[in-house]
């Protein structure tokens, strides 16, 4: 246990066991965990889970694949440029299996283009699995799942080259994007592809909204895998997201009313850990 | 005007101009520049992380300090190469799981502090038009993101619609700022060429 | 109309470069109004206690230098005019400290700042937010050597600042262009402390960072090249940012025109 | 061991981060620092995966004399020559650093600045008022763009003040905060879904359970 002897001066604990100022943070993690758990448990026992509204950008995924099938051209998927430790990349993984399955079913070519070696490895495995589950392992071509470059703009250049050579009919971009978002969306738009773009990078979102046919805004990408899976258990977790937002909205309302009535009151702020 | 004789600046200028040839069309000069860049970048980050993490781990942490558990960290990292062995490729899932777990934990542990503050910042006194607009906007935007509320309901639908307006205005602001920023990047390069390379000081 | 829509993109590029060139060589000199946010930022730095120690972190690379260099320069001038002690360095942006080194050296000479006593450069350390955590508990231990690879513990300024906590530093000034950046300094160093966080922000991230300004998590923000131009005027040293504003005007007009024209074509074609 | 093992490792590593951040584990316990180092070390090794991967791909291109194979030679030459230099000199070596400052970094900055041109042609060819939302967005963008540059004030004296107070400082703040709170909740829920084992795409599940 020698290697645990690192910190010399430690902060004073709160309530005996919590690091300073982290009680409320932990309560939130625990609270959301409990809500998700309850919703999942409800779904497992077959009880009713509220309907999820239609998300146009996700409904359009099947339409895009259908269009590509009709035209006999490939579908491209890009999972952003960050690695597996970013939640947006994890959200992208949730969509890959759905898209790959649809492509396997309709015998449409599926291209996944990667900028980080780790998502590349994961997506290759998900796609292989999807083709297997659709009974088309022969149709899976490992060369269509590509690692292009770990360098942002070298990657972008390579993708644009593929757009020009292979002429895909549909381009689905979900994940963490930076400046390349606009370059990719511009090229795709000019080539008349049907494009779906989604990211939680707020600086890049406007370009997806302006240049793509459908866009997924922020939180919508995190609901995507649950939405597409159509499984009650996963639906339950999306409902839990809504519950947390209701709690947040209520706190904001109470806080604003308090601030209006008694501007000097810090009660609520103190409860929320003094932020 | 006095053109520099510094070979470093010349190298920078040539690299810059080589990339800009792409604006005319894709051509061999650009593709050479692109591949030189890709090669250098790949190696640079590898060398950087080797001398900052791998070497210190072996020499100092394990060698000098005797923190032998870092041997396991190195082995864990190396397991990713099992993906090249088809029959054992599942072993590569172990390091992957560790990274995902770390990222997951990090998201859970470090983000609440930041957005809790965003919540308390929304406790605005409803006594000015500006504050009321902020307050209403935050709530409407949150409603827009509700996945289970029936948007067919005219009241809910109306609120979500207002939320959408707020979202589009925020994204429009982001758009407007980004356009100007992108051109600033070009100005940076142009400035390098004009002042440092060509020596124009007017 | 059809012909207008099929216009070669190279023509668009040519037009834009020509316009930029014209404004570089023949400035219009449009006045730049100073906004309340710039004043707030300037005051936040100006009103730190005398003899404060500030940490300046140039978290950028040459890509963002066009916008952030002028801000850094003006910040250095303001801090030295106020006589603050400066700790300069960052984590993960190796070129940022090289740019900053070339900038601080002549300014420090101008103000007779002594290296090691009045200012120090600890260079760029790998690790991002992980490094910040260690610097929070032991600055000298986390930095080890300075920009010139000399042991950093020997310098009086570092001995006076054993940790990056509110007892020792008054403000963190971050030039921000990505990750790790201002948000990491906020999360790890300044959140919940009395340390002021002032951010020089690239224009692109301004809308997002605005929410942190409104919440008071950022005590000030220099908002993009426009903010830089305003700040330069407040510090009384007009420079590159102010100069670039004419170009920004021309670009804004041009892009606006392209969007309008393109959409007129789009709408008429759709009919 | 194929699926359960990785799943358990995911849960344990995330729990360690969560607990060592939130809980006070006695005066001399600090799990975070060694764990951070674990992450950095293993990730640094995995960067070599990208290195190996590129080598394999481009050697293949050269062998097959695929179109543009000459560029693959350029790429591999740069990669390995720079690697040898770096391994001899370390990252602080004089020549190694010279190449970084005078070749790699201008190349990177210039590639990045190409975006300015893309955005200009996109303004003309791609940013369309396809939907009502896109229309609001583009109108607001024009307004902000002109307000952030001095030209706005030259047209109407209070343009920049109006934009910074009402658009950027009010409507934008509300909208951005709503988006960001949504993103925080969504990222949070995704993280929890992974920790609870509901989402396991990263370990070869088919996306969901």
PDB file of N, CA and C in Angstrom, chain A residues 4-64:
ATOM      1  N   UNK A   4      -0.106   4.376  -2.076  1.00  0.00           N
ATOM      2  CA  UNK A   4      -1.252   5.210  -1.748  1.00  0.00           C
ATOM      3  C   UNK A   4      -0.849   6.414  -0.907  1.00  0.00           C
ATOM      4  N   UNK A   5       0.404   6.387  -0.458  1.00  0.00           N
ATOM      5  CA  UNK A   5       0.856   7.486   0.413  1.00  0.00           C
ATOM      6  C   UNK A   5       1.312   8.670  -0.425  1.00  0.00           C
ATOM      7  N   UNK A   6       0.371   9.341  -1.015  1.00  0.00           N
ATOM      8  CA  UNK A   6       0.786  10.402  -1.930  1.00  0.00           C
ATOM      9  C   UNK A   6       0.511  11.798  -1.407  1.00  0.00           C
ATOM     10  N   UNK A   7      -0.714  12.018  -0.952  1.00  0.00           N
ATOM     11  CA  UNK A   7      -1.080  13.381  -0.613  1.00  0.00           C
ATOM     12  C   UNK A   7      -0.674  13.714   0.820  1.00  0.00           C
ATOM     13  N   UNK A   8      -0.009  14.829   0.967  1.00  0.00           N
ATOM     14  CA  UNK A   8       0.444  15.182   2.309  1.00  0.00           C
ATOM     15  C   UNK A   8      -0.654  15.840   3.123  1.00  0.00           C
ATOM     16  N   UNK A   9      -1.145  16.972   2.582  1.00  0.00           N
ATOM     17  CA  UNK A   9      -2.152  17.647   3.384  1.00  0.00           C
ATOM     18  C   UNK A   9      -3.519  17.370   2.779  1.00  0.00           C
ATOM     19  N   UNK A  10      -4.385  16.790   3.558  1.00  0.00           N
ATOM     20  CA  UNK A  10      -5.684  16.409   3.027  1.00  0.00           C
ATOM     21  C   UNK A  10      -6.732  17.404   3.480  1.00  0.00           C
ATOM     22  N   UNK A  11      -7.763  17.619   2.644  1.00  0.00           N
ATOM     23  CA  UNK A  11      -8.832  18.523   3.034  1.00  0.00           C
ATOM     24  C   UNK A  11      -9.678  17.914   4.152  1.00  0.00           C
ATOM     25  N   UNK A  12     -10.427  18.764   4.818  1.00  0.00           N
ATOM     26  CA  UNK A  12     -11.263  18.281   5.910  1.00  0.00           C
ATOM     27  C   UNK A  12     -12.515  17.620   5.334  1.00  0.00           C
ATOM     28  N   UNK A  13     -12.850  16.431   5.774  1.00  0.00           N
ATOM     29  CA  UNK A  13     -14.014  15.756   5.218  1.00  0.00           C
ATOM     30  C   UNK A  13     -15.324  16.369   5.704  1.00  0.00           C
ATOM     31  N   UNK A  14     -16.365  16.212   4.856  1.00  0.00           N
ATOM     32  CA  UNK A  14     -17.698  16.642   5.229  1.00  0.00           C
ATOM     33  C   UNK A  14     -18.465  15.402   5.685  1.00  0.00           C
ATOM     34  N   UNK A  15     -19.255  15.531   6.717  1.00  0.00           N
ATOM     35  CA  UNK A  15     -20.039  14.404   7.236  1.00  0.00           C
ATOM     36  C   UNK A  15     -19.179  13.173   7.495  1.00  0.00           C
ATOM     37  N   UNK A  16     -17.901  13.384   7.734  1.00  0.00           N
ATOM     38  CA  UNK A  16     -17.045  12.260   8.074  1.00  0.00           C
ATOM     39  C   UNK A  16     -16.435  11.512   6.907  1.00  0.00           C
ATOM     40  N   UNK A  17     -17.195  11.335   5.816  1.00  0.00           N
ATOM     41  CA  UNK A  17     -16.647  10.502   4.749  1.00  0.00           C
ATOM     42  C   UNK A  17     -16.520  11.196   3.399  1.00  0.00           C
ATOM     43  N   UNK A  18     -17.162  12.353   3.208  1.00  0.00           N
ATOM     44  CA  UNK A  18     -17.131  12.981   1.891  1.00  0.00           C
ATOM     45  C   UNK A  18     -15.984  13.971   1.763  1.00  0.00           C
ATOM     46  N   UNK A  19     -15.387  14.045   0.575  1.00  0.00           N
ATOM     47  CA  UNK A  19     -14.420  15.101   0.312  1.00  0.00           C
ATOM     48  C   UNK A  19     -15.162  16.427   0.349  1.00  0.00           C
ATOM     49  N   UNK A  20     -14.397  17.493   0.633  1.00  0.00           N
ATOM     50  CA  UNK A  20     -15.029  18.791   0.785  1.00  0.00           C
ATOM     51  C   UNK A  20     -15.850  19.140  -0.453  1.00  0.00           C
ATOM     52  N   UNK A  21     -17.069  19.587  -0.249  1.00  0.00           N
ATOM     53  CA  UNK A  21     -17.893  20.111  -1.327  1.00  0.00           C
ATOM     54  C   UNK A  21     -18.432  19.096  -2.309  1.00  0.00           C
ATOM     55  N   UNK A  22     -18.383  17.804  -1.979  1.00  0.00           N
ATOM     56  CA  UNK A  22     -18.812  16.847  -2.987  1.00  0.00           C
ATOM     57  C   UNK A  22     -20.077  16.094  -2.609  1.00  0.00           C
ATOM     58  N   UNK A  23     -20.693  16.464  -1.483  1.00  0.00           N
ATOM     59  CA  UNK A  23     -21.895  15.746  -1.048  1.00  0.00           C
ATOM     60  C   UNK A  23     -22.976  15.846  -2.110  1.00  0.00           C
ATOM     61  N   UNK A  24     -23.215  17.078  -2.568  1.00  0.00           N
ATOM     62  CA  UNK A  24     -24.321  17.292  -3.497  1.00  0.00           C
ATOM     63  C   UNK A  24     -24.032  16.645  -4.855  1.00  0.00           C
ATOM     64  N   UNK A  25     -22.751  16.712  -5.290  1.00  0.00           N
ATOM     65  CA  UNK A  25     -22.387  16.064  -6.551  1.00  0.00           C
ATOM     66  C   UNK A  25     -22.710  14.577  -6.475  1.00  0.00           C
ATOM     67  N   UNK A  26     -22.315  13.987  -5.346  1.00  0.00           N
ATOM     68  CA  UNK A  26     -22.542  12.563  -5.209  1.00  0.00           C
ATOM     69  C   UNK A  26     -24.036  12.256  -5.147  1.00  0.00           C
ATOM     70  N   UNK A  27     -24.778  13.139  -4.465  1.00  0.00           N
ATOM     71  CA  UNK A  27     -26.229  12.933  -4.373  1.00  0.00           C
ATOM     72  C   UNK A  27     -26.848  12.925  -5.768  1.00  0.00           C
ATOM     73  N   UNK A  28     -26.338  13.765  -6.657  1.00  0.00           N
ATOM     74  CA  UNK A  28     -26.885  13.806  -8.016  1.00  0.00           C
ATOM     75  C   UNK A  28     -26.594  12.504  -8.759  1.00  0.00           C
ATOM     76  N   UNK A  29     -25.341  12.072  -8.660  1.00  0.00           N
ATOM     77  CA  UNK A  29     -24.985  10.811  -9.322  1.00  0.00           C
ATOM     78  C   UNK A  29     -25.879   9.695  -8.805  1.00  0.00           C
ATOM     79  N   UNK A  30     -25.999   9.648  -7.480  1.00  0.00           N
ATOM     80  CA  UNK A  30     -26.799   8.592  -6.860  1.00  0.00           C
ATOM     81  C   UNK A  30     -28.268   8.731  -7.263  1.00  0.00           C
ATOM     82  N   UNK A  31     -28.749   9.994  -7.244  1.00  0.00           N
ATOM     83  CA  UNK A  31     -30.154  10.236  -7.580  1.00  0.00           C
ATOM     84  C   UNK A  31     -30.487   9.780  -8.986  1.00  0.00           C
ATOM     85  N   UNK A  32     -29.658  10.178  -9.951  1.00  0.00           N
ATOM     86  CA  UNK A  32     -29.921   9.767 -11.334  1.00  0.00           C
ATOM     87  C   UNK A  32     -29.795   8.254 -11.454  1.00  0.00           C
ATOM     88  N   UNK A  33     -28.820   7.696 -10.740  1.00  0.00           N
ATOM     89  CA  UNK A  33     -28.657   6.239 -10.749  1.00  0.00           C
ATOM     90  C   UNK A  33     -29.921   5.557 -10.269  1.00  0.00           C
ATOM     91  N   UNK A  34     -30.488   6.063  -9.193  1.00  0.00           N
ATOM     92  CA  UNK A  34     -31.701   5.454  -8.638  1.00  0.00           C
ATOM     93  C   UNK A  34     -32.856   5.580  -9.632  1.00  0.00           C
ATOM     94  N   UNK A  35     -33.013   6.792 -10.219  1.00  0.00           N
ATOM     95  CA  UNK A  35     -34.106   6.975 -11.187  1.00  0.00           C
ATOM     96  C   UNK A  35     -33.959   5.984 -12.342  1.00  0.00           C
ATOM     97  N   UNK A  36     -32.754   5.881 -12.873  1.00  0.00           N
ATOM     98  CA  UNK A  36     -32.546   4.954 -13.996  1.00  0.00           C
ATOM     99  C   UNK A  36     -32.864   3.529 -13.552  1.00  0.00           C
ATOM    100  N   UNK A  37     -32.412   3.173 -12.349  1.00  0.00           N
ATOM    101  CA  UNK A  37     -32.630   1.834 -11.844  1.00  0.00           C
ATOM    102  C   UNK A  37     -34.127   1.534 -11.726  1.00  0.00           C
ATOM    103  N   UNK A  38     -34.862   2.518 -11.190  1.00  0.00           N
ATOM    104  CA  UNK A  38     -36.306   2.305 -11.012  1.00  0.00           C
ATOM    105  C   UNK A  38     -36.972   2.112 -12.370  1.00  0.00           C
ATOM    106  N   UNK A  39     -36.611   2.972 -13.333  1.00  0.00           N
ATOM    107  CA  UNK A  39     -37.218   2.885 -14.659  1.00  0.00           C
ATOM    108  C   UNK A  39     -36.885   1.561 -15.335  1.00  0.00           C
ATOM    109  N   UNK A  40     -35.630   1.146 -15.187  1.00  0.00           N
ATOM    110  CA  UNK A  40     -35.215  -0.126 -15.792  1.00  0.00           C
ATOM    111  C   UNK A  40     -35.974  -1.275 -15.145  1.00  0.00           C
ATOM    112  N   UNK A  41     -36.116  -1.209 -13.817  1.00  0.00           N
ATOM    113  CA  UNK A  41     -36.830  -2.269 -13.114  1.00  0.00           C
ATOM    114  C   UNK A  41     -38.281  -2.328 -13.578  1.00  0.00           C
ATOM    115  N   UNK A  42     -38.903  -1.150 -13.756  1.00  0.00           N
ATOM    116  CA  UNK A  42     -40.281  -1.113 -14.251  1.00  0.00           C
ATOM    117  C   UNK A  42     -40.384  -1.776 -15.616  1.00  0.00           C
ATOM    118  N   UNK A  43     -39.432  -1.426 -16.475  1.00  0.00           N
ATOM    119  CA  UNK A  43     -39.467  -1.968 -17.829  1.00  0.00           C
ATOM    120  C   UNK A  43     -39.280  -3.481 -17.806  1.00  0.00           C
ATOM    121  N   UNK A  44     -38.393  -3.945 -16.932  1.00  0.00           N
ATOM    122  CA  UNK A  44     -38.112  -5.390 -16.878  1.00  0.00           C
ATOM    123  C   UNK A  44     -39.338  -6.166 -16.443  1.00  0.00           C
ATOM    124  N   UNK A  45     -40.106  -5.590 -15.502  1.00  0.00           N
ATOM    125  CA  UNK A  45     -41.289  -6.319 -15.033  1.00  0.00           C
ATOM    126  C   UNK A  45     -42.485  -6.062 -15.950  1.00  0.00           C
ATOM    127  N   UNK A  46     -42.226  -5.390 -17.079  1.00  0.00           N
ATOM    128  CA  UNK A  46     -43.270  -5.251 -18.087  1.00  0.00           C
ATOM    129  C   UNK A  46     -44.267  -4.143 -17.816  1.00  0.00           C
ATOM    130  N   UNK A  47     -43.962  -3.275 -16.836  1.00  0.00           N
ATOM    131  CA  UNK A  47     -44.910  -2.190 -16.588  1.00  0.00           C
ATOM    132  C   UNK A  47     -44.768  -1.096 -17.638  1.00  0.00           C
ATOM    133  N   UNK A  48     -45.742  -0.205 -17.673  1.00  0.00           N
ATOM    134  CA  UNK A  48     -45.805   0.751 -18.762  1.00  0.00           C
ATOM    135  C   UNK A  48     -44.715   1.821 -18.639  1.00  0.00           C
ATOM    136  N   UNK A  49     -44.090   2.114 -19.740  1.00  0.00           N
ATOM    137  CA  UNK A  49     -43.080   3.168 -19.816  1.00  0.00           C
ATOM    138  C   UNK A  49     -43.640   4.221 -20.761  1.00  0.00           C
ATOM    139  N   UNK A  50     -43.528   5.505 -20.424  1.00  0.00           N
ATOM    140  CA  UNK A  50     -44.084   6.532 -21.310  1.00  0.00           C
ATOM    141  C   UNK A  50     -43.502   6.437 -22.725  1.00  0.00           C
ATOM    142  N   UNK A  51     -44.300   6.818 -23.690  1.00  0.00           N
ATOM    143  CA  UNK A  51     -43.856   6.845 -25.092  1.00  0.00           C
ATOM    144  C   UNK A  51     -42.764   7.883 -25.274  1.00  0.00           C
ATOM    145  N   UNK A  52     -41.853   7.622 -26.185  1.00  0.00           N
ATOM    146  CA  UNK A  52     -40.870   8.646 -26.539  1.00  0.00           C
ATOM    147  C   UNK A  52     -41.327   9.335 -27.808  1.00  0.00           C
ATOM    148  N   UNK A  53     -41.234  10.661 -27.811  1.00  0.00           N
ATOM    149  CA  UNK A  53     -41.675  11.410 -29.006  1.00  0.00           C
ATOM    150  C   UNK A  53     -40.784  11.059 -30.203  1.00  0.00           C
ATOM    151  N   UNK A  54     -41.290  11.363 -31.373  1.00  0.00           N
ATOM    152  CA  UNK A  54     -40.510  11.089 -32.585  1.00  0.00           C
ATOM    153  C   UNK A  54     -39.358  12.082 -32.687  1.00  0.00           C
ATOM    154  N   UNK A  55     -38.176  11.566 -32.982  1.00  0.00           N
ATOM    155  CA  UNK A  55     -37.042  12.450 -33.230  1.00  0.00           C
ATOM    156  C   UNK A  55     -36.753  12.365 -34.719  1.00  0.00           C
ATOM    157  N   UNK A  56     -37.018  13.471 -35.427  1.00  0.00           N
ATOM    158  CA  UNK A  56     -36.973  13.441 -36.894  1.00  0.00           C
ATOM    159  C   UNK A  56     -35.629  12.930 -37.415  1.00  0.00           C
ATOM    160  N   UNK A  57     -34.553  13.410 -36.784  1.00  0.00           N
ATOM    161  CA  UNK A  57     -33.227  13.033 -37.251  1.00  0.00           C
ATOM    162  C   UNK A  57     -32.979  11.537 -37.167  1.00  0.00           C
ATOM    163  N   UNK A  58     -33.601  10.882 -36.184  1.00  0.00           N
ATOM    164  CA  UNK A  58     -33.390   9.443 -36.032  1.00  0.00           C
ATOM    165  C   UNK A  58     -34.330   8.654 -36.939  1.00  0.00           C
ATOM    166  N   UNK A  59     -35.555   9.175 -37.109  1.00  0.00           N
ATOM    167  CA  UNK A  59     -36.465   8.534 -38.053  1.00  0.00           C
ATOM    168  C   UNK A  59     -35.835   8.533 -39.449  1.00  0.00           C
ATOM    169  N   UNK A  60     -35.061   9.572 -39.714  1.00  0.00           N
ATOM    170  CA  UNK A  60     -34.502   9.734 -41.055  1.00  0.00           C
ATOM    171  C   UNK A  60     -33.385   8.740 -41.357  1.00  0.00           C
ATOM    172  N   UNK A  61     -32.860   8.087 -40.317  1.00  0.00           N
ATOM    173  CA  UNK A  61     -31.760   7.152 -40.553  1.00  0.00           C
ATOM    174  C   UNK A  61     -32.192   6.060 -41.523  1.00  0.00           C
ATOM    175  N   UNK A  62     -33.376   5.487 -41.266  1.00  0.00           N
ATOM    176  CA  UNK A  62     -33.841   4.415 -42.137  1.00  0.00           C
ATOM    177  C   UNK A  62     -34.132   4.924 -43.541  1.00  0.00           C
ATOM    178  N   UNK A  63     -34.685   6.156 -43.599  1.00  0.00           N
ATOM    179  CA  UNK A  63     -34.962   6.768 -44.895  1.00  0.00           C
ATOM    180  C   UNK A  63     -33.673   6.919 -45.712  1.00  0.00           C
ATOM    181  N   UNK A  64     -32.618   7.376 -45.013  1.00  0.00           N
ATOM    182  CA  UNK A  64     -31.343   7.589 -45.699  1.00  0.00           C
ATOM    183  C   UNK A  64     -30.786   6.275 -46.238  1.00  0.00           C
TER     184      UNK A  64
END
